[in-house]
């Protein structure tokens, strides 16, 4: 009551790691549906990405917290049990189903977005009736991928500044753009995936009726619930951290934070060494963390780059979309969490033809005799989870020689 809660650097780091689910033992193969459900509920959003050089990003995010869990548990929650759904959270994400009403303001905004409106005008000029035909085809024959449309309306590909291997989201089709626009606006939802292709269907055939029947909150109420969910997933955070989690507008986030503090849902805080004002979840867990996990570069612990610096003194190097000759660490680099610190990073690839987990680079953040053995153990667990028989460590990186010996 007398001012902001004082939080030390160590406490902030522990609060963040516990909030992100790293404070518990990993059940591994013994993981149950409730374990997956709890992670989705705690994180609020698990990012999806097309890159599959190791495994899908959303699958790795759960592996980091559960260990070598049965991968089918996640798909079961999203596409069969319907206790989660796909939509735009931080980016393309898997969200717990109870957040659907809170996302409807975003769907409404997409539906009125000037770019979507301009696209519809262009399509009516170039392909009269095409949007209505796509929606009618999904209604009559869904769920469908864009390639299964009677007319996918493919367009010529253009040059891109990105590495060719990184441009994996198909964007060269008016059919794809139409389905995505209808999905963004909430007309369609993702009913499943075939490989990595989305299967689109009418929202009322995907989202459970008891969720669809819930009233749509006012935008401010929905935003408040998202900010509070982000705070729960971060534990202690700045306004920028919280806005970034669900990609909320900065001004709206600040307004909702004032309301949440006034209502006693969040506490103002001051973290040692941080320059910006912070917000703390009342009762946030700050017990010591003894974690060992490889993190997808898309992991929610890593989303806000400046936060990584503040919490761990770690610069997250995200080089997937960088030309090969300009990469410092590699293409698909996973930070290594050990205890309460990010102690290293490895560039990994699953070579299915050779049945091998390739370690294309291994780098330490600090000298340590324990890191190679701990990382080797984690790589062995990862290889088993990926059903790969061997691990091959190259010479690249200062950690590589000791890691090869440990493996």
Short mmCIF file of C-alpha atoms in Angstrom, two decimals:
data_model
loop_
_atom_site.label_atom_id
_atom_site.label_comp_id
_atom_site.label_asym_id
_atom_site.label_seq_id
_atom_site.Cartn_x
_atom_site.Cartn_y
_atom_site.Cartn_z
CA UNK A 1 0.00 0.00 0.00
CA UNK A 2 2.98 2.29 0.59
CA UNK A 3 4.35 2.13 -2.98
CA UNK A 4 5.64 -0.30 -5.59
CA UNK A 5 6.68 -3.78 -4.48
CA UNK A 6 10.47 -4.07 -4.51
CA UNK A 7 11.64 -7.12 -6.49
CA UNK A 8 15.27 -8.25 -6.76
CA UNK A 9 16.79 -9.48 -10.04
CA UNK A 10 16.85 -13.05 -8.74
CA UNK A 11 13.23 -12.86 -7.60
CA UNK A 12 12.13 -11.44 -10.97
CA UNK A 13 13.86 -14.26 -12.81
CA UNK A 14 12.31 -16.92 -10.56
CA UNK A 15 8.85 -15.39 -10.82
CA UNK A 16 9.16 -15.36 -14.63
CA UNK A 17 10.38 -18.96 -14.86
CA UNK A 18 7.67 -20.25 -12.52
CA UNK A 19 4.99 -18.33 -14.43
CA UNK A 20 6.22 -19.91 -17.67
CA UNK A 21 5.95 -23.43 -16.22
CA UNK A 22 9.61 -24.24 -15.61
CA UNK A 23 9.32 -24.67 -11.85
CA UNK A 24 7.83 -28.17 -11.97
CA UNK A 25 9.24 -31.61 -12.67
CA UNK A 26 8.67 -32.76 -16.26
CA UNK A 27 6.43 -35.84 -16.52
CA UNK A 28 7.80 -36.85 -19.95
CA UNK A 29 6.17 -39.95 -21.42
CA UNK A 30 3.80 -40.01 -18.44
CA UNK A 31 2.24 -36.70 -19.46
CA UNK A 32 -1.55 -36.66 -19.27
CA UNK A 33 -4.11 -34.55 -21.14
CA UNK A 34 -4.50 -32.42 -18.01
CA UNK A 35 -0.78 -31.54 -18.16
CA UNK A 36 -1.12 -30.18 -21.69
CA UNK A 37 -4.31 -28.37 -20.77
CA UNK A 38 -2.60 -26.75 -17.78
CA UNK A 39 0.30 -25.48 -19.89
CA UNK A 40 -2.06 -23.96 -22.45
CA UNK A 41 -4.03 -22.33 -19.66
CA UNK A 42 -0.94 -20.96 -17.92
CA UNK A 43 0.79 -19.66 -21.05
CA UNK A 44 -2.34 -18.30 -22.72
CA UNK A 45 -0.72 -18.65 -26.14
CA UNK A 46 1.69 -21.12 -27.74
CA UNK A 47 3.17 -19.85 -30.99
CA UNK A 48 2.87 -21.85 -34.22
CA UNK A 49 5.44 -21.58 -36.98
CA UNK A 50 5.95 -23.34 -40.29
CA UNK A 51 9.66 -24.13 -39.83
CA UNK A 52 10.11 -27.88 -39.32
CA UNK A 53 13.88 -28.32 -39.39
CA UNK A 54 13.66 -29.90 -35.92
CA UNK A 55 9.98 -30.10 -34.92
CA UNK A 56 7.08 -27.65 -35.00
CA UNK A 57 7.51 -24.72 -32.63
CA UNK A 58 4.33 -25.42 -30.65
CA UNK A 59 5.39 -29.03 -30.12
CA UNK A 60 8.82 -27.98 -28.87
CA UNK A 61 7.27 -25.44 -26.48
CA UNK A 62 5.43 -28.26 -24.72
CA UNK A 63 8.48 -30.53 -24.85
CA UNK A 64 10.48 -27.83 -23.04
CA UNK A 65 8.03 -27.96 -20.14
CA UNK A 66 6.90 -31.59 -20.16
CA UNK A 67 9.92 -33.45 -21.49
CA UNK A 68 9.40 -36.20 -24.11
CA UNK A 69 5.58 -36.18 -23.99
CA UNK A 70 3.27 -37.98 -26.46
CA UNK A 71 2.96 -35.41 -29.26
CA UNK A 72 -0.58 -36.46 -30.12
CA UNK A 73 -1.85 -35.01 -26.83
CA UNK A 74 -1.61 -31.47 -28.19
CA UNK A 75 -3.45 -32.16 -31.45
CA UNK A 76 -6.07 -33.99 -29.43
CA UNK A 77 -6.74 -30.88 -27.36
CA UNK A 78 -6.90 -28.52 -30.33
CA UNK A 79 -8.59 -30.53 -33.07
CA UNK A 80 -10.64 -33.19 -31.28
CA UNK A 81 -11.45 -32.14 -27.73
CA UNK A 82 -11.70 -28.49 -28.89
CA UNK A 83 -10.32 -27.25 -25.57
CA UNK A 84 -8.00 -24.96 -27.55
CA UNK A 85 -8.16 -23.16 -30.89
CA UNK A 86 -5.94 -21.44 -33.42
CA UNK A 87 -5.93 -17.69 -33.80
CA UNK A 88 -3.68 -14.64 -33.62
CA UNK A 89 -2.29 -14.39 -30.08
CA UNK A 90 1.32 -13.24 -29.98
CA UNK A 91 1.49 -14.37 -33.60
CA UNK A 92 -0.24 -17.42 -35.10
CA UNK A 93 -0.96 -19.29 -31.90
CA UNK A 94 -2.77 -22.04 -30.08
CA UNK A 95 -4.99 -20.47 -27.43
CA UNK A 96 -7.11 -22.01 -24.65
CA UNK A 97 -10.71 -22.15 -25.80
CA UNK A 98 -11.95 -19.88 -23.02
CA UNK A 99 -10.11 -16.98 -24.69
CA UNK A 100 -12.32 -17.10 -27.79
CA UNK A 101 -14.74 -14.40 -26.57
CA UNK A 102 -11.80 -12.18 -25.63
CA UNK A 103 -10.48 -12.44 -29.21
CA UNK A 104 -13.70 -11.36 -30.91
CA UNK A 105 -12.81 -7.66 -30.74
CA UNK A 106 -9.68 -8.52 -32.74
CA UNK A 107 -11.74 -10.49 -35.24
CA UNK A 108 -14.08 -7.52 -35.62
CA UNK A 109 -11.12 -5.20 -36.19
CA UNK A 110 -9.73 -7.51 -38.86
CA UNK A 111 -13.13 -7.60 -40.53
CA UNK A 112 -13.12 -3.80 -40.81
CA UNK A 113 -9.40 -3.50 -41.58
CA UNK A 114 -8.71 -1.20 -44.54
CA UNK A 115 -6.37 -3.74 -46.14
CA UNK A 116 -9.01 -6.49 -46.01
CA UNK A 117 -11.61 -4.08 -47.37
CA UNK A 118 -9.26 -3.06 -50.20
CA UNK A 119 -8.57 -6.73 -50.96
CA UNK A 120 -12.30 -7.44 -51.24
CA UNK A 121 -12.72 -4.50 -53.62
CA UNK A 122 -9.83 -5.74 -55.76
CA UNK A 123 -11.20 -9.25 -55.85
CA UNK A 124 -14.63 -8.08 -56.94
CA UNK A 125 -12.97 -6.19 -59.77
CA UNK A 126 -10.64 -9.01 -60.84
CA UNK A 127 -12.73 -12.07 -59.91
CA UNK A 128 -16.37 -11.04 -59.37
CA UNK A 129 -18.13 -13.31 -56.89
CA UNK A 130 -14.95 -15.17 -55.88
CA UNK A 131 -15.13 -14.45 -52.13
CA UNK A 132 -18.76 -15.52 -51.93
CA UNK A 133 -17.92 -18.66 -53.92
CA UNK A 134 -15.11 -19.59 -51.52
CA UNK A 135 -17.32 -19.13 -48.48
CA UNK A 136 -20.09 -21.15 -50.14
CA UNK A 137 -17.64 -23.96 -51.00
CA UNK A 138 -16.40 -24.18 -47.41
CA UNK A 139 -20.01 -24.18 -46.19
CA UNK A 140 -20.94 -27.04 -48.52
CA UNK A 141 -17.74 -29.11 -48.52
CA UNK A 142 -15.56 -27.99 -45.57
CA UNK A 143 -13.21 -28.44 -43.92
CA UNK A 144 -10.91 -27.57 -46.83
CA UNK A 145 -7.31 -26.54 -47.42
CA UNK A 146 -6.74 -23.74 -49.90
CA UNK A 147 -5.34 -26.28 -52.37
CA UNK A 148 -8.65 -28.16 -52.29
CA UNK A 149 -10.65 -25.15 -53.46
CA UNK A 150 -12.19 -25.61 -56.88
CA UNK A 151 -10.21 -22.53 -57.90
CA UNK A 152 -7.23 -21.82 -55.58
CA UNK A 153 -6.50 -18.72 -57.69
CA UNK A 154 -2.71 -19.02 -57.52
CA UNK A 155 -0.59 -16.02 -58.43
CA UNK A 156 2.97 -15.64 -59.71
CA UNK A 157 5.62 -15.68 -57.00
CA UNK A 158 7.74 -12.56 -56.57
CA UNK A 159 11.23 -11.96 -55.29
CA UNK A 160 11.81 -11.82 -51.55
CA UNK A 161 14.66 -10.46 -49.45
CA UNK A 162 14.42 -13.44 -47.09
CA UNK A 163 16.32 -16.71 -47.24
CA UNK A 164 14.38 -18.97 -49.62
CA UNK A 165 14.24 -21.82 -47.10
CA UNK A 166 12.54 -19.54 -44.58
CA UNK A 167 9.58 -18.44 -46.69
CA UNK A 168 7.35 -21.38 -45.82
CA UNK A 169 3.99 -19.67 -45.37
CA UNK A 170 2.17 -20.01 -48.72
CA UNK A 171 1.11 -16.51 -49.77
CA UNK A 172 0.98 -16.81 -53.52
CA UNK A 173 -2.73 -17.50 -53.92
CA UNK A 174 -5.86 -15.38 -53.82
CA UNK A 175 -7.61 -18.47 -52.53
CA UNK A 176 -5.21 -18.60 -49.61
CA UNK A 177 -5.61 -14.88 -48.96
CA UNK A 178 -9.38 -15.19 -49.05
CA UNK A 179 -9.44 -18.07 -46.57
CA UNK A 180 -7.01 -16.24 -44.29
CA UNK A 181 -9.06 -13.06 -44.44
CA UNK A 182 -12.24 -14.91 -43.52
CA UNK A 183 -10.35 -16.68 -40.73
CA UNK A 184 -8.95 -13.39 -39.42
CA UNK A 185 -12.45 -11.92 -39.37
CA UNK A 186 -13.80 -14.89 -37.41
CA UNK A 187 -16.02 -16.22 -40.19
CA UNK A 188 -13.87 -19.34 -40.56
CA UNK A 189 -11.81 -21.29 -38.02
CA UNK A 190 -9.08 -23.92 -38.24
CA UNK A 191 -10.68 -27.36 -37.96
CA UNK A 192 -7.43 -29.29 -38.21
CA UNK A 193 -4.29 -29.62 -40.27
CA UNK A 194 -3.22 -31.87 -43.09
CA UNK A 195 0.53 -31.97 -42.75
CA UNK A 196 0.98 -28.32 -41.90
CA UNK A 197 -1.82 -27.00 -44.12
CA UNK A 198 -4.77 -25.48 -42.31
CA UNK A 199 -8.17 -27.05 -42.82
CA UNK A 200 -10.69 -24.21 -42.78
CA UNK A 201 -14.32 -24.61 -41.78
CA UNK A 202 -17.17 -22.44 -40.57
CA UNK A 203 -16.52 -21.14 -37.08
CA UNK A 204 -19.80 -22.55 -35.77
CA UNK A 205 -18.66 -26.04 -36.80
CA UNK A 206 -15.31 -25.71 -35.00
CA UNK A 207 -15.75 -23.67 -31.83
CA UNK A 208 -17.93 -25.51 -29.27
CA UNK A 209 -21.50 -24.18 -28.97
CA UNK A 210 -21.15 -23.42 -25.26
CA UNK A 211 -18.22 -21.10 -26.08
CA UNK A 212 -19.88 -19.47 -29.09
CA UNK A 213 -22.97 -18.76 -27.02
CA UNK A 214 -21.02 -16.76 -24.46
CA UNK A 215 -21.61 -13.02 -24.75
CA UNK A 216 -19.03 -11.00 -26.64
CA UNK A 217 -17.32 -8.66 -24.17
CA UNK A 218 -16.77 -5.01 -24.88
CA UNK A 219 -13.29 -4.40 -26.32
CA UNK A 220 -12.01 -2.83 -23.09
CA UNK A 221 -13.22 -5.81 -21.07
CA UNK A 222 -11.66 -8.26 -23.52
CA UNK A 223 -8.38 -6.38 -23.53
CA UNK A 224 -8.34 -6.31 -19.74
CA UNK A 225 -8.71 -10.08 -19.60
CA UNK A 226 -5.87 -10.50 -22.14
CA UNK A 227 -3.55 -8.17 -20.23
CA UNK A 228 -4.31 -10.07 -17.03
CA UNK A 229 -3.67 -13.39 -18.80
CA UNK A 230 -0.36 -12.04 -20.12
CA UNK A 231 0.58 -10.90 -16.62
CA UNK A 232 -0.12 -14.37 -15.29
CA UNK A 233 2.12 -15.90 -17.96
CA UNK A 234 4.96 -13.45 -17.28
CA UNK A 235 4.68 -13.07 -13.49
CA UNK A 236 6.37 -9.68 -13.36
CA UNK A 237 6.56 -7.44 -16.41
CA UNK A 238 6.73 -3.95 -17.85
CA UNK A 239 3.88 -2.46 -19.84
CA UNK A 240 5.89 -3.14 -23.02
CA UNK A 241 6.33 -6.81 -22.05
CA UNK A 242 2.61 -7.15 -21.43
CA UNK A 243 1.58 -5.42 -24.65
CA UNK A 244 3.92 -7.64 -26.65
CA UNK A 245 2.54 -10.90 -25.27
CA UNK A 246 -0.76 -10.72 -27.17
CA UNK A 247 0.41 -7.95 -29.52
CA UNK A 248 -1.90 -5.43 -27.87
CA UNK A 249 -1.90 -1.70 -28.70
CA UNK A 250 0.41 0.12 -26.27
CA UNK A 251 -2.13 2.81 -25.32
CA UNK A 252 -4.88 0.25 -24.70
CA UNK A 253 -2.49 -1.85 -22.60
CA UNK A 254 -1.55 1.12 -20.40
CA UNK A 255 -5.23 1.99 -19.89
CA UNK A 256 -6.11 -1.58 -18.95
CA UNK A 257 -3.13 -1.76 -16.57
CA UNK A 258 -4.36 1.31 -14.69
CA UNK A 259 -7.75 -0.37 -14.30
CA UNK A 260 -6.23 -3.66 -13.17
CA UNK A 261 -4.05 -1.93 -10.58
CA UNK A 262 -7.01 0.10 -9.34
CA UNK A 263 -9.00 -3.11 -9.01
CA UNK A 264 -6.24 -4.87 -7.08
CA UNK A 265 -5.67 -7.47 -9.81
CA UNK A 266 -2.07 -6.36 -10.34
CA UNK A 267 0.48 -4.70 -8.08
CA UNK A 268 2.82 -1.92 -9.15
CA UNK A 269 6.41 -3.10 -8.75
CA UNK A 270 9.99 -1.99 -9.15
CA UNK A 271 12.56 -4.57 -10.28
CA UNK A 272 16.20 -4.10 -9.40
CA UNK A 273 18.09 -2.82 -12.44
CA UNK A 274 15.00 -2.26 -14.59
CA UNK A 275 14.32 1.32 -15.66
CA UNK A 276 10.60 1.00 -16.51
CA UNK A 277 7.74 0.62 -14.06
CA UNK A 278 6.58 -2.96 -13.59
CA UNK A 279 3.52 -4.93 -12.61
CA UNK A 280 3.44 -7.99 -10.39
CA UNK A 281 0.81 -10.69 -10.11
CA UNK A 282 -0.34 -10.93 -6.47
CA UNK A 283 0.92 -14.18 -4.95
CA UNK A 284 3.27 -14.87 -7.86
CA UNK A 285 5.42 -17.92 -7.17
CA UNK A 286 9.07 -17.05 -6.58
CA UNK A 287 10.53 -20.37 -5.44
CA UNK A 288 13.90 -21.56 -6.76
CA UNK A 289 13.84 -23.22 -10.20
CA UNK A 290 15.96 -26.20 -11.18
CA UNK A 291 15.16 -26.40 -14.88
CA UNK A 292 16.85 -28.12 -17.78
CA UNK A 293 15.27 -27.36 -21.13
CA UNK A 294 16.03 -26.54 -24.73
CA UNK A 295 13.80 -23.70 -25.92
CA UNK A 296 12.34 -23.22 -29.37
CA UNK A 297 13.37 -19.82 -30.80
CA UNK A 298 9.61 -19.12 -30.81
CA UNK A 299 9.15 -19.95 -27.10
CA UNK A 300 7.03 -17.48 -25.12
CA UNK A 301 9.83 -17.10 -22.56
CA UNK A 302 11.86 -15.44 -25.34
CA UNK A 303 9.28 -13.29 -27.14
CA UNK A 304 10.34 -9.87 -25.82
CA UNK A 305 14.03 -9.43 -26.65
CA UNK A 306 14.75 -6.66 -24.14
CA UNK A 307 13.11 -8.75 -21.42
CA UNK A 308 15.61 -11.56 -22.11
CA UNK A 309 18.41 -9.07 -21.53
CA UNK A 310 16.85 -7.84 -18.30
CA UNK A 311 16.05 -11.28 -16.90
CA UNK A 312 18.97 -13.36 -18.09
CA UNK A 313 21.58 -11.03 -19.61
CA UNK A 314 20.95 -13.05 -22.77
CA UNK A 315 20.73 -11.75 -26.32
CA UNK A 316 18.28 -13.93 -28.21
CA UNK A 317 19.70 -14.40 -31.70
CA UNK A 318 16.87 -15.03 -34.15
CA UNK A 319 18.51 -15.84 -37.48
CA UNK A 320 15.98 -17.96 -39.36
CA UNK A 321 15.22 -15.12 -41.75
CA UNK A 322 18.84 -14.01 -42.14
CA UNK A 323 20.90 -14.91 -45.21
CA UNK A 324 23.21 -17.87 -44.38
CA UNK A 325 26.42 -15.89 -44.77
CA UNK A 326 25.25 -13.34 -42.18
CA UNK A 327 24.29 -15.81 -39.44
CA UNK A 328 26.37 -15.81 -36.27
CA UNK A 329 25.01 -18.96 -34.62
CA UNK A 330 22.91 -20.78 -37.21
CA UNK A 331 19.49 -21.34 -38.73
CA UNK A 332 17.43 -22.98 -35.94
CA UNK A 333 19.14 -22.08 -32.68
CA UNK A 334 17.69 -23.21 -29.36
CA UNK A 335 18.77 -21.49 -26.14
CA UNK A 336 19.62 -23.88 -23.29
CA UNK A 337 17.99 -23.19 -19.93
CA UNK A 338 19.83 -24.72 -16.98
CA UNK A 339 18.74 -23.99 -13.45
CA UNK A 340 17.66 -20.36 -13.61
CA UNK A 341 19.98 -19.22 -16.40
CA UNK A 342 20.26 -19.34 -20.17
CA UNK A 343 23.72 -20.86 -20.35
CA UNK A 344 24.18 -21.72 -24.01
CA UNK A 345 22.63 -22.29 -27.41
CA UNK A 346 22.69 -25.01 -30.05
CA UNK A 347 21.88 -25.02 -33.75
CA UNK A 348 19.88 -28.22 -34.30
CA UNK A 349 18.47 -30.17 -37.21
CA UNK A 350 16.59 -33.47 -37.37
CA UNK A 351 18.13 -35.42 -40.24
CA UNK A 352 15.41 -38.00 -40.84
CA UNK A 353 17.21 -39.74 -43.68
CA UNK A 354 20.24 -40.43 -41.51
CA UNK A 355 18.15 -41.01 -38.35
CA UNK A 356 20.38 -38.41 -36.67
CA UNK A 357 20.01 -35.31 -34.51
CA UNK A 358 22.55 -32.90 -35.97
CA UNK A 359 24.19 -30.37 -33.65
CA UNK A 360 25.44 -27.90 -36.24
CA UNK A 361 26.81 -25.49 -33.65
CA UNK A 362 27.14 -25.34 -29.85
CA UNK A 363 27.95 -22.17 -27.93
CA UNK A 364 28.31 -21.37 -24.24
CA UNK A 365 27.28 -18.16 -22.52
CA UNK A 366 29.73 -18.68 -19.67
CA UNK A 367 32.48 -21.13 -18.67
CA UNK A 368 31.11 -24.15 -16.82
CA UNK A 369 32.16 -27.74 -16.32
CA UNK A 370 28.57 -28.91 -15.86
CA UNK A 371 27.01 -27.47 -19.04
CA UNK A 372 28.32 -30.07 -21.54
CA UNK A 373 27.04 -33.07 -19.53
CA UNK A 374 23.67 -31.46 -18.81
CA UNK A 375 23.23 -30.41 -22.43
CA UNK A 376 24.24 -33.88 -23.63
CA UNK A 377 21.58 -35.43 -21.42
CA UNK A 378 18.97 -33.04 -22.76
CA UNK A 379 19.98 -33.75 -26.37
CA UNK A 380 19.66 -37.48 -25.76
CA UNK A 381 16.14 -36.97 -24.39
CA UNK A 382 15.29 -34.79 -27.37
CA UNK A 383 16.64 -37.36 -29.85
CA UNK A 384 14.54 -40.11 -28.26
CA UNK A 385 11.47 -37.89 -28.41
CA UNK A 386 12.11 -37.24 -32.09
CA UNK A 387 12.76 -40.98 -32.63
CA UNK A 388 16.30 -40.31 -33.86
CA UNK A 389 18.88 -42.98 -33.15
CA UNK A 390 22.13 -40.99 -33.05
CA UNK A 391 23.52 -37.53 -32.27
CA UNK A 392 26.21 -35.93 -34.41
CA UNK A 393 28.03 -32.89 -33.00
CA UNK A 394 30.01 -30.80 -35.51
CA UNK A 395 33.08 -28.72 -34.67
CA UNK A 396 31.31 -25.35 -34.81
CA UNK A 397 31.19 -23.32 -31.60
CA UNK A 398 33.26 -23.09 -28.43
CA UNK A 399 31.10 -25.67 -26.63
CA UNK A 400 31.29 -28.27 -29.40
CA UNK A 401 34.42 -30.22 -28.33
CA UNK A 402 33.27 -30.78 -24.73
CA UNK A 403 29.72 -31.49 -25.87
CA UNK A 404 30.85 -34.11 -28.38
CA UNK A 405 32.82 -35.85 -25.66
CA UNK A 406 29.83 -35.74 -23.29
CA UNK A 407 27.45 -37.10 -25.93
#
